[in-house]
C-alpha cells in the first residue's frame, strides 16, 4: 500500500531532519550566545552572514531542515487534536512549510546579498 | 480495616450512563474485584461485569480504577482507595456494552489487522525448526509473547483515543513477536499492515502501555522495533 | 484523580515535546520575518533589536531558548528510544543531562544581556 510507504517516508524525513536540526541548533545557540554579548545589531548580523558562503550554506540547511521538520510535526498535532483529517492537516502543514521556507530563504539570501554576496 | 466503609462510584448503563454510589464494607486484603462482587451479590444484582480466574492469569477483569486501567482481581483496595473512595468504570477506548463490560471487538479486530496471527511455512511432515533460545531475534520475540490480550494497554493509550485507526500497543506488540519469528512466512504483508495509517508510526512513545501492562511487557520497545524494521524496508524499496 | 493513568514521566515528556514544538513552529515565521526587516531598512531591525534588550523581552527570549533546549533534548531521547536498543531508565537520564547542560547555556545567555 503506497500509503504505508508514504507514511514511512514522512516518518524518516522527520527523524533525519531532527538529527540535522540537533546539530544546527547547537551551533546556532552557541553563535547567538557569543554574538549577543554586548548587544546585537543589524550591522553585526550582516557582517557575519553577508557575503559568507559558509554561513549562507549553514543557514540554508537549517531553514530547509526546519521547513521539513515543523510541518510534519504540526500535521500530527492537527490530525490528533482536532477533527481534521490527515489529508487536510497535511495540506495545511505543507503550506506552512512552504511559507517557512520562503520567509527563511528571503531573509538569509537578502542578508547575504546585503553584505556583498552575489 | 474491618468495620470501615468504602464509598464506591460505579459506572452504570451504556456509553451515556452515569455513576452510582454504593457503600461497601471494608475488609482485610480486599481487592477491587471483591468490592464489585459484593455490590452485585448484596446490593444490586443487575450490575454487569466480567471476571474469570480471579487470580491474575486471564485478564478478563480489566477495568478503570481511580483513573487507571488495572486487573481488578490484582488490585488491592488498600493500595488505591485514597481516603476510602473508589471509582470504577469500564476500560477506556472501547464501546461500553453495559456497566463495566466493554465490547472487545475493535481490540481483536486490530490484532487481526496487524497480521497478529502466525503464518506457518512448514508442514506436519517437516522436522522441527531449530531455533536457539539465545538467538537475538528469538529473545526479542520471547520478550513479548506473554501477552494475554487483556486490553489494559489499549485502554490506557492516548493515541488509541485520538486515532480510531491506530492499531494499538497489544496488536503491534504481537506483530513484532511474529516479525522476529523465523518460522513465520507472512513478513512482507505484516510490515505493510503495521506501517500504514494507524500503524506503528503513530506511537509517540508515551509509554502508558509500559506503565500499565500487568505482565510488565514493553509494547513501546516492540513498536520501536517495528519502526526501525519498516523504515529499513521502505529505504530498501521493499515496503 | 481523573487522568491518573497519565501520571508518569514519559507522558509529561510527551506533553513538553508537543507544546514546545507548537510554540517553536509558531515562533519561526516571526523570527524569519524579523530578520527579513534587515532587507528594507537596517534601522527598523536595529530598533527592534534594541527593544529586545529590555528585561521582559529578554526573559521571553530566554523562555524560547529553554523551550528549544527542551524540544531538542526531548527529541534526542526519542531518537534513542526509537533507534537504539532498549534500556530502562537510561532514556530519562539523557533528557535530564541534556536539559541541564543546555540550561547552563541558557544562564550564559541571560548573563550576556
mmCIF file of N, CA and C in Angstrom, chain A residues 11-12 15 18-19 21-22 25-26 28-29 32-33 36-43 45-46 63 66 69-70 74 76-77 80-81 96 99-101 103-104 106-107 109-111 114, chain C residues 14 17-18 21-22 25-26 28-33 35-40 42-46 49-50 53 65 68-69 71-72 76 78-79 82-83 102 105 108-109 111-113:
data_model
loop_
_atom_site.group_PDB
_atom_site.id
_atom_site.type_symbol
_atom_site.label_atom_id
_atom_site.label_comp_id
_atom_site.label_asym_id
_atom_site.label_seq_id
_atom_site.Cartn_x
_atom_site.Cartn_y
_atom_site.Cartn_z
ATOM 1 N N UNK A 11 7.887 9.768 8.162
ATOM 2 C CA UNK A 11 8.455 9.468 9.471
ATOM 3 C C UNK A 11 9.978 9.559 9.419
ATOM 4 N N UNK A 12 10.567 8.981 8.380
ATOM 5 C CA UNK A 12 12.016 9.025 8.221
ATOM 6 C C UNK A 12 12.498 10.457 8.034
ATOM 7 N N UNK A 15 12.679 12.191 11.308
ATOM 8 C CA UNK A 15 13.810 11.802 12.158
ATOM 9 C C UNK A 15 15.130 12.322 11.616
ATOM 10 N N UNK A 18 15.356 15.923 12.142
ATOM 11 C CA UNK A 18 15.581 16.137 13.573
ATOM 12 C C UNK A 18 17.062 16.057 13.897
ATOM 13 N N UNK A 19 17.733 15.072 13.335
ATOM 14 C CA UNK A 19 19.161 14.902 13.591
ATOM 15 C C UNK A 19 19.941 16.097 13.045
ATOM 16 N N UNK A 21 18.748 19.124 12.547
ATOM 17 C CA UNK A 21 18.405 20.275 13.380
ATOM 18 C C UNK A 21 19.155 20.254 14.703
ATOM 19 N N UNK A 22 19.346 19.061 15.267
ATOM 20 C CA UNK A 22 20.047 18.961 16.549
ATOM 21 C C UNK A 22 21.413 19.633 16.429
ATOM 22 N N UNK A 25 20.975 23.517 15.690
ATOM 23 C CA UNK A 25 20.525 24.280 16.855
ATOM 24 C C UNK A 25 21.672 24.529 17.819
ATOM 25 N N UNK A 26 22.479 23.517 18.055
ATOM 26 C CA UNK A 26 23.614 23.681 18.977
ATOM 27 C C UNK A 26 24.566 24.753 18.451
ATOM 28 N N UNK A 28 23.815 27.145 16.349
ATOM 29 C CA UNK A 28 23.113 28.427 16.354
ATOM 30 C C UNK A 28 23.083 29.038 17.763
ATOM 31 N N UNK A 29 22.770 28.214 18.764
ATOM 32 C CA UNK A 29 22.731 28.715 20.142
ATOM 33 C C UNK A 29 24.098 29.219 20.574
ATOM 34 N N UNK A 32 24.741 32.488 18.916
ATOM 35 C CA UNK A 32 23.942 33.554 19.488
ATOM 36 C C UNK A 32 24.478 33.996 20.842
ATOM 37 N N UNK A 33 24.869 33.037 21.662
ATOM 38 C CA UNK A 33 25.423 33.396 22.973
ATOM 39 C C UNK A 33 26.642 34.293 22.778
ATOM 40 N N UNK A 36 25.466 37.783 21.070
ATOM 41 C CA UNK A 36 24.603 38.655 21.855
ATOM 42 C C UNK A 36 25.376 39.439 22.912
ATOM 43 N N UNK A 37 26.601 38.998 23.214
ATOM 44 C CA UNK A 37 27.408 39.712 24.195
ATOM 45 C C UNK A 37 27.552 41.163 23.748
ATOM 46 N N UNK A 38 27.107 42.086 24.603
ATOM 47 C CA UNK A 38 27.254 43.497 24.252
ATOM 48 C C UNK A 38 26.237 43.990 23.235
ATOM 49 N N UNK A 39 25.193 43.239 23.042
ATOM 50 C CA UNK A 39 24.112 43.731 22.189
ATOM 51 C C UNK A 39 24.245 43.329 20.727
ATOM 52 N N UNK A 40 23.121 42.995 20.148
ATOM 53 C CA UNK A 40 23.106 42.557 18.749
ATOM 54 C C UNK A 40 22.629 43.684 17.849
ATOM 55 N N UNK A 41 23.291 43.886 16.714
ATOM 56 C CA UNK A 41 22.834 44.895 15.762
ATOM 57 C C UNK A 41 22.723 44.301 14.367
ATOM 58 N N UNK A 42 21.998 45.004 13.513
ATOM 59 C CA UNK A 42 21.848 44.556 12.130
ATOM 60 C C UNK A 42 23.212 44.458 11.464
ATOM 61 N N UNK A 43 24.026 45.476 11.727
ATOM 62 C CA UNK A 43 25.350 45.508 11.107
ATOM 63 C C UNK A 43 26.134 44.250 11.460
ATOM 64 N N UNK A 45 24.916 41.263 12.244
ATOM 65 C CA UNK A 45 24.339 40.107 11.552
ATOM 66 C C UNK A 45 24.806 40.096 10.099
ATOM 67 N N UNK A 46 24.669 41.279 9.454
ATOM 68 C CA UNK A 46 25.087 41.377 8.048
ATOM 69 C C UNK A 46 26.578 41.121 7.927
ATOM 70 N N UNK A 63 17.305 26.169 7.546
ATOM 71 C CA UNK A 63 15.951 26.528 7.138
ATOM 72 C C UNK A 63 15.254 25.348 6.465
ATOM 73 N N UNK A 66 14.254 22.774 9.054
ATOM 74 C CA UNK A 66 13.112 23.247 9.839
ATOM 75 C C UNK A 66 11.831 23.209 9.022
ATOM 76 N N UNK A 69 10.800 19.585 9.091
ATOM 77 C CA UNK A 69 10.501 19.037 10.409
ATOM 78 C C UNK A 69 9.234 19.612 11.031
ATOM 79 N N UNK A 70 9.102 20.918 11.015
ATOM 80 C CA UNK A 70 7.952 21.546 11.690
ATOM 81 C C UNK A 70 6.613 21.128 11.083
ATOM 82 N N UNK A 74 3.435 19.403 12.932
ATOM 83 C CA UNK A 74 2.154 20.101 13.004
ATOM 84 C C UNK A 74 1.036 19.230 12.432
ATOM 85 N N UNK A 76 0.776 15.997 12.589
ATOM 86 C CA UNK A 76 0.361 15.041 13.624
ATOM 87 C C UNK A 76 -0.512 15.724 14.665
ATOM 88 N N UNK A 77 -0.055 16.883 15.121
ATOM 89 C CA UNK A 77 -0.801 17.595 16.165
ATOM 90 C C UNK A 77 -2.213 17.913 15.684
ATOM 91 N N UNK A 80 -4.429 14.745 15.259
ATOM 92 C CA UNK A 80 -4.748 14.048 16.503
ATOM 93 C C UNK A 80 -5.602 14.870 17.453
ATOM 94 N N UNK A 81 -5.387 16.195 17.448
ATOM 95 C CA UNK A 81 -6.050 17.005 18.461
ATOM 96 C C UNK A 81 -7.210 17.840 17.944
ATOM 97 N N UNK A 96 2.208 25.610 5.286
ATOM 98 C CA UNK A 96 3.000 26.234 6.336
ATOM 99 C C UNK A 96 4.487 26.037 6.075
ATOM 100 N N UNK A 99 5.641 28.300 3.337
ATOM 101 C CA UNK A 99 5.673 29.644 3.895
ATOM 102 C C UNK A 99 6.958 29.860 4.683
ATOM 103 N N UNK A 100 7.308 28.892 5.515
ATOM 104 C CA UNK A 100 8.535 28.969 6.310
ATOM 105 C C UNK A 100 9.757 29.061 5.408
ATOM 106 N N UNK A 101 9.793 28.202 4.401
ATOM 107 C CA UNK A 101 10.950 28.163 3.505
ATOM 108 C C UNK A 101 11.106 29.494 2.773
ATOM 109 N N UNK A 103 9.950 32.558 3.607
ATOM 110 C CA UNK A 103 10.369 33.610 4.546
ATOM 111 C C UNK A 103 11.826 33.441 4.941
ATOM 112 N N UNK A 104 12.206 32.206 5.205
ATOM 113 C CA UNK A 104 13.562 31.938 5.661
ATOM 114 C C UNK A 104 14.602 32.235 4.606
ATOM 115 N N UNK A 106 14.258 34.078 1.957
ATOM 116 C CA UNK A 106 14.227 35.514 1.664
ATOM 117 C C UNK A 106 15.155 36.248 2.632
ATOM 118 N N UNK A 107 15.038 35.913 3.908
ATOM 119 C CA UNK A 107 15.859 36.586 4.922
ATOM 120 C C UNK A 107 17.340 36.271 4.734
ATOM 121 N N UNK A 109 19.040 34.922 2.186
ATOM 122 C CA UNK A 109 19.624 35.367 0.912
ATOM 123 C C UNK A 109 19.773 36.878 0.885
ATOM 124 N N UNK A 110 18.749 37.554 1.412
ATOM 125 C CA UNK A 110 18.785 39.004 1.458
ATOM 126 C C UNK A 110 19.966 39.523 2.264
ATOM 127 N N UNK A 111 20.152 38.939 3.429
ATOM 128 C CA UNK A 111 21.246 39.381 4.298
ATOM 129 C C UNK A 111 22.593 39.056 3.652
ATOM 130 N N UNK A 114 23.102 41.658 1.023
ATOM 131 C CA UNK A 114 23.363 42.957 1.647
ATOM 132 C C UNK A 114 24.830 43.109 1.999
ATOM 133 N N UNK C 14 6.253 13.828 26.763
ATOM 134 C CA UNK C 14 5.497 13.950 25.518
ATOM 135 C C UNK C 14 4.799 15.310 25.442
ATOM 136 N N UNK C 17 7.271 18.052 24.819
ATOM 137 C CA UNK C 17 7.761 17.984 23.453
ATOM 138 C C UNK C 17 6.743 18.559 22.479
ATOM 139 N N UNK C 18 5.494 18.208 22.674
ATOM 140 C CA UNK C 18 4.436 18.678 21.782
ATOM 141 C C UNK C 18 4.204 20.179 21.940
ATOM 142 N N UNK C 21 7.144 22.165 20.663
ATOM 143 C CA UNK C 21 7.165 22.072 19.205
ATOM 144 C C UNK C 21 6.192 23.060 18.571
ATOM 145 N N UNK C 22 4.982 23.110 19.097
ATOM 146 C CA UNK C 22 3.978 24.022 18.543
ATOM 147 C C UNK C 22 4.411 25.472 18.729
ATOM 148 N N UNK C 25 7.167 26.242 16.350
ATOM 149 C CA UNK C 25 6.654 26.316 14.978
ATOM 150 C C UNK C 25 5.980 27.655 14.739
ATOM 151 N N UNK C 26 5.272 28.165 15.741
ATOM 152 C CA UNK C 26 4.615 29.462 15.600
ATOM 153 C C UNK C 26 5.627 30.597 15.622
ATOM 154 N N UNK C 28 8.857 30.499 14.590
ATOM 155 C CA UNK C 28 9.759 30.539 13.435
ATOM 156 C C UNK C 28 9.407 31.542 12.336
ATOM 157 N N UNK C 29 8.180 31.578 11.849
ATOM 158 C CA UNK C 29 7.873 32.571 10.812
ATOM 159 C C UNK C 29 8.098 34.000 11.295
ATOM 160 N N UNK C 30 7.783 34.238 12.564
ATOM 161 C CA UNK C 30 8.008 35.574 13.129
ATOM 162 C C UNK C 30 9.502 35.888 13.097
ATOM 163 N N UNK C 31 10.290 34.917 13.507
ATOM 164 C CA UNK C 31 11.738 35.063 13.548
ATOM 165 C C UNK C 31 12.293 35.377 12.163
ATOM 166 N N UNK C 32 11.848 34.630 11.162
ATOM 167 C CA UNK C 32 12.323 34.845 9.794
ATOM 168 C C UNK C 32 11.866 36.210 9.278
ATOM 169 N N UNK C 33 10.651 36.579 9.622
ATOM 170 C CA UNK C 33 10.142 37.875 9.169
ATOM 171 C C UNK C 33 10.968 39.020 9.757
ATOM 172 N N UNK C 35 14.045 38.973 10.819
ATOM 173 C CA UNK C 35 15.358 39.034 10.184
ATOM 174 C C UNK C 35 15.252 39.664 8.800
ATOM 175 N N UNK C 36 14.126 39.405 8.131
ATOM 176 C CA UNK C 36 13.915 39.978 6.809
ATOM 177 C C UNK C 36 13.796 41.489 6.852
ATOM 178 N N UNK C 37 13.520 42.043 8.026
ATOM 179 C CA UNK C 37 13.437 43.505 8.155
ATOM 180 C C UNK C 37 14.754 44.165 7.780
ATOM 181 N N UNK C 38 15.853 43.395 7.902
ATOM 182 C CA UNK C 38 17.158 43.946 7.562
ATOM 183 C C UNK C 38 17.219 44.383 6.101
ATOM 184 N N UNK C 39 16.400 43.732 5.277
ATOM 185 C CA UNK C 39 16.478 43.995 3.836
ATOM 186 C C UNK C 39 15.887 45.352 3.457
ATOM 187 N N UNK C 40 14.857 45.756 4.192
ATOM 188 C CA UNK C 40 14.203 47.015 3.819
ATOM 189 C C UNK C 40 14.989 48.198 4.361
ATOM 190 N N UNK C 42 17.825 48.934 7.609
ATOM 191 C CA UNK C 42 18.591 48.428 8.761
ATOM 192 C C UNK C 42 18.128 49.048 10.070
ATOM 193 N N UNK C 43 17.703 50.299 10.010
ATOM 194 C CA UNK C 43 17.339 50.995 11.256
ATOM 195 C C UNK C 43 16.079 50.372 11.872
ATOM 196 N N UNK C 44 15.206 49.806 11.006
ATOM 197 C CA UNK C 44 13.998 49.165 11.536
ATOM 198 C C UNK C 44 14.387 47.948 12.375
ATOM 199 N N UNK C 45 15.275 47.135 11.816
ATOM 200 C CA UNK C 45 15.729 45.947 12.542
ATOM 201 C C UNK C 45 16.508 46.347 13.787
ATOM 202 N N UNK C 46 17.358 47.365 13.650
ATOM 203 C CA UNK C 46 18.135 47.814 14.808
ATOM 204 C C UNK C 46 17.223 48.280 15.929
ATOM 205 N N UNK C 49 15.870 45.220 17.499
ATOM 206 C CA UNK C 49 16.883 44.537 18.313
ATOM 207 C C UNK C 49 17.112 45.279 19.624
ATOM 208 N N UNK C 50 17.067 46.610 19.567
ATOM 209 C CA UNK C 50 17.244 47.387 20.793
ATOM 210 C C UNK C 50 16.096 47.100 21.754
ATOM 211 N N UNK C 53 16.296 44.128 23.997
ATOM 212 C CA UNK C 53 17.211 44.119 25.132
ATOM 213 C C UNK C 53 16.516 44.482 26.436
ATOM 214 N N UNK C 65 14.475 29.947 24.399
ATOM 215 C CA UNK C 65 15.689 29.122 24.376
ATOM 216 C C UNK C 65 15.482 27.860 25.212
ATOM 217 N N UNK C 68 13.373 25.552 23.264
ATOM 218 C CA UNK C 68 14.169 24.963 22.198
ATOM 219 C C UNK C 68 15.056 23.849 22.755
ATOM 220 N N UNK C 69 15.712 24.145 23.878
ATOM 221 C CA UNK C 69 16.575 23.144 24.509
ATOM 222 C C UNK C 69 15.769 21.923 24.942
ATOM 223 N N UNK C 71 12.918 20.887 23.652
ATOM 224 C CA UNK C 71 12.477 20.145 22.474
ATOM 225 C C UNK C 71 13.630 19.339 21.891
ATOM 226 N N UNK C 72 14.814 19.942 21.921
ATOM 227 C CA UNK C 72 16.000 19.264 21.404
ATOM 228 C C UNK C 72 16.358 18.035 22.241
ATOM 229 N N UNK C 76 16.145 14.147 21.248
ATOM 230 C CA UNK C 76 17.274 13.209 21.281
ATOM 231 C C UNK C 76 16.885 11.952 22.044
ATOM 232 N N UNK C 78 13.893 10.704 22.227
ATOM 233 C CA UNK C 78 13.029 9.921 21.342
ATOM 234 C C UNK C 78 13.830 9.175 20.290
ATOM 235 N N UNK C 79 14.837 9.851 19.734
ATOM 236 C CA UNK C 79 15.683 9.173 18.743
ATOM 237 C C UNK C 79 16.358 7.961 19.380
ATOM 238 N N UNK C 82 13.771 5.176 19.784
ATOM 239 C CA UNK C 82 13.350 4.553 18.529
ATOM 240 C C UNK C 82 14.458 3.822 17.809
ATOM 241 N N UNK C 83 15.703 4.288 17.979
ATOM 242 C CA UNK C 83 16.769 3.696 17.173
ATOM 243 C C UNK C 83 17.785 2.860 17.929
ATOM 244 N N UNK C 102 22.040 22.272 28.671
ATOM 245 C CA UNK C 102 21.566 23.367 27.826
ATOM 246 C C UNK C 102 20.993 24.504 28.667
ATOM 247 N N UNK C 105 23.758 26.642 29.338
ATOM 248 C CA UNK C 105 23.981 27.549 28.220
ATOM 249 C C UNK C 105 23.027 28.722 28.264
ATOM 250 N N UNK C 108 24.095 31.421 30.597
ATOM 251 C CA UNK C 108 25.112 32.175 29.870
ATOM 252 C C UNK C 108 24.456 33.279 29.053
ATOM 253 N N UNK C 109 23.402 32.868 28.365
ATOM 254 C CA UNK C 109 22.681 33.802 27.504
ATOM 255 C C UNK C 109 22.090 34.936 28.328
ATOM 256 N N UNK C 111 23.128 36.020 31.100
ATOM 257 C CA UNK C 111 24.220 36.866 31.572
ATOM 258 C C UNK C 111 24.679 37.845 30.493
ATOM 259 N N UNK C 112 24.535 37.397 29.261
ATOM 260 C CA UNK C 112 25.052 38.198 28.150
ATOM 261 C C UNK C 112 24.229 39.458 27.911
ATOM 262 N N UNK C 113 22.977 39.457 28.342
ATOM 263 C CA UNK C 113 22.136 40.628 28.038
ATOM 264 C C UNK C 113 22.194 41.685 29.132
#
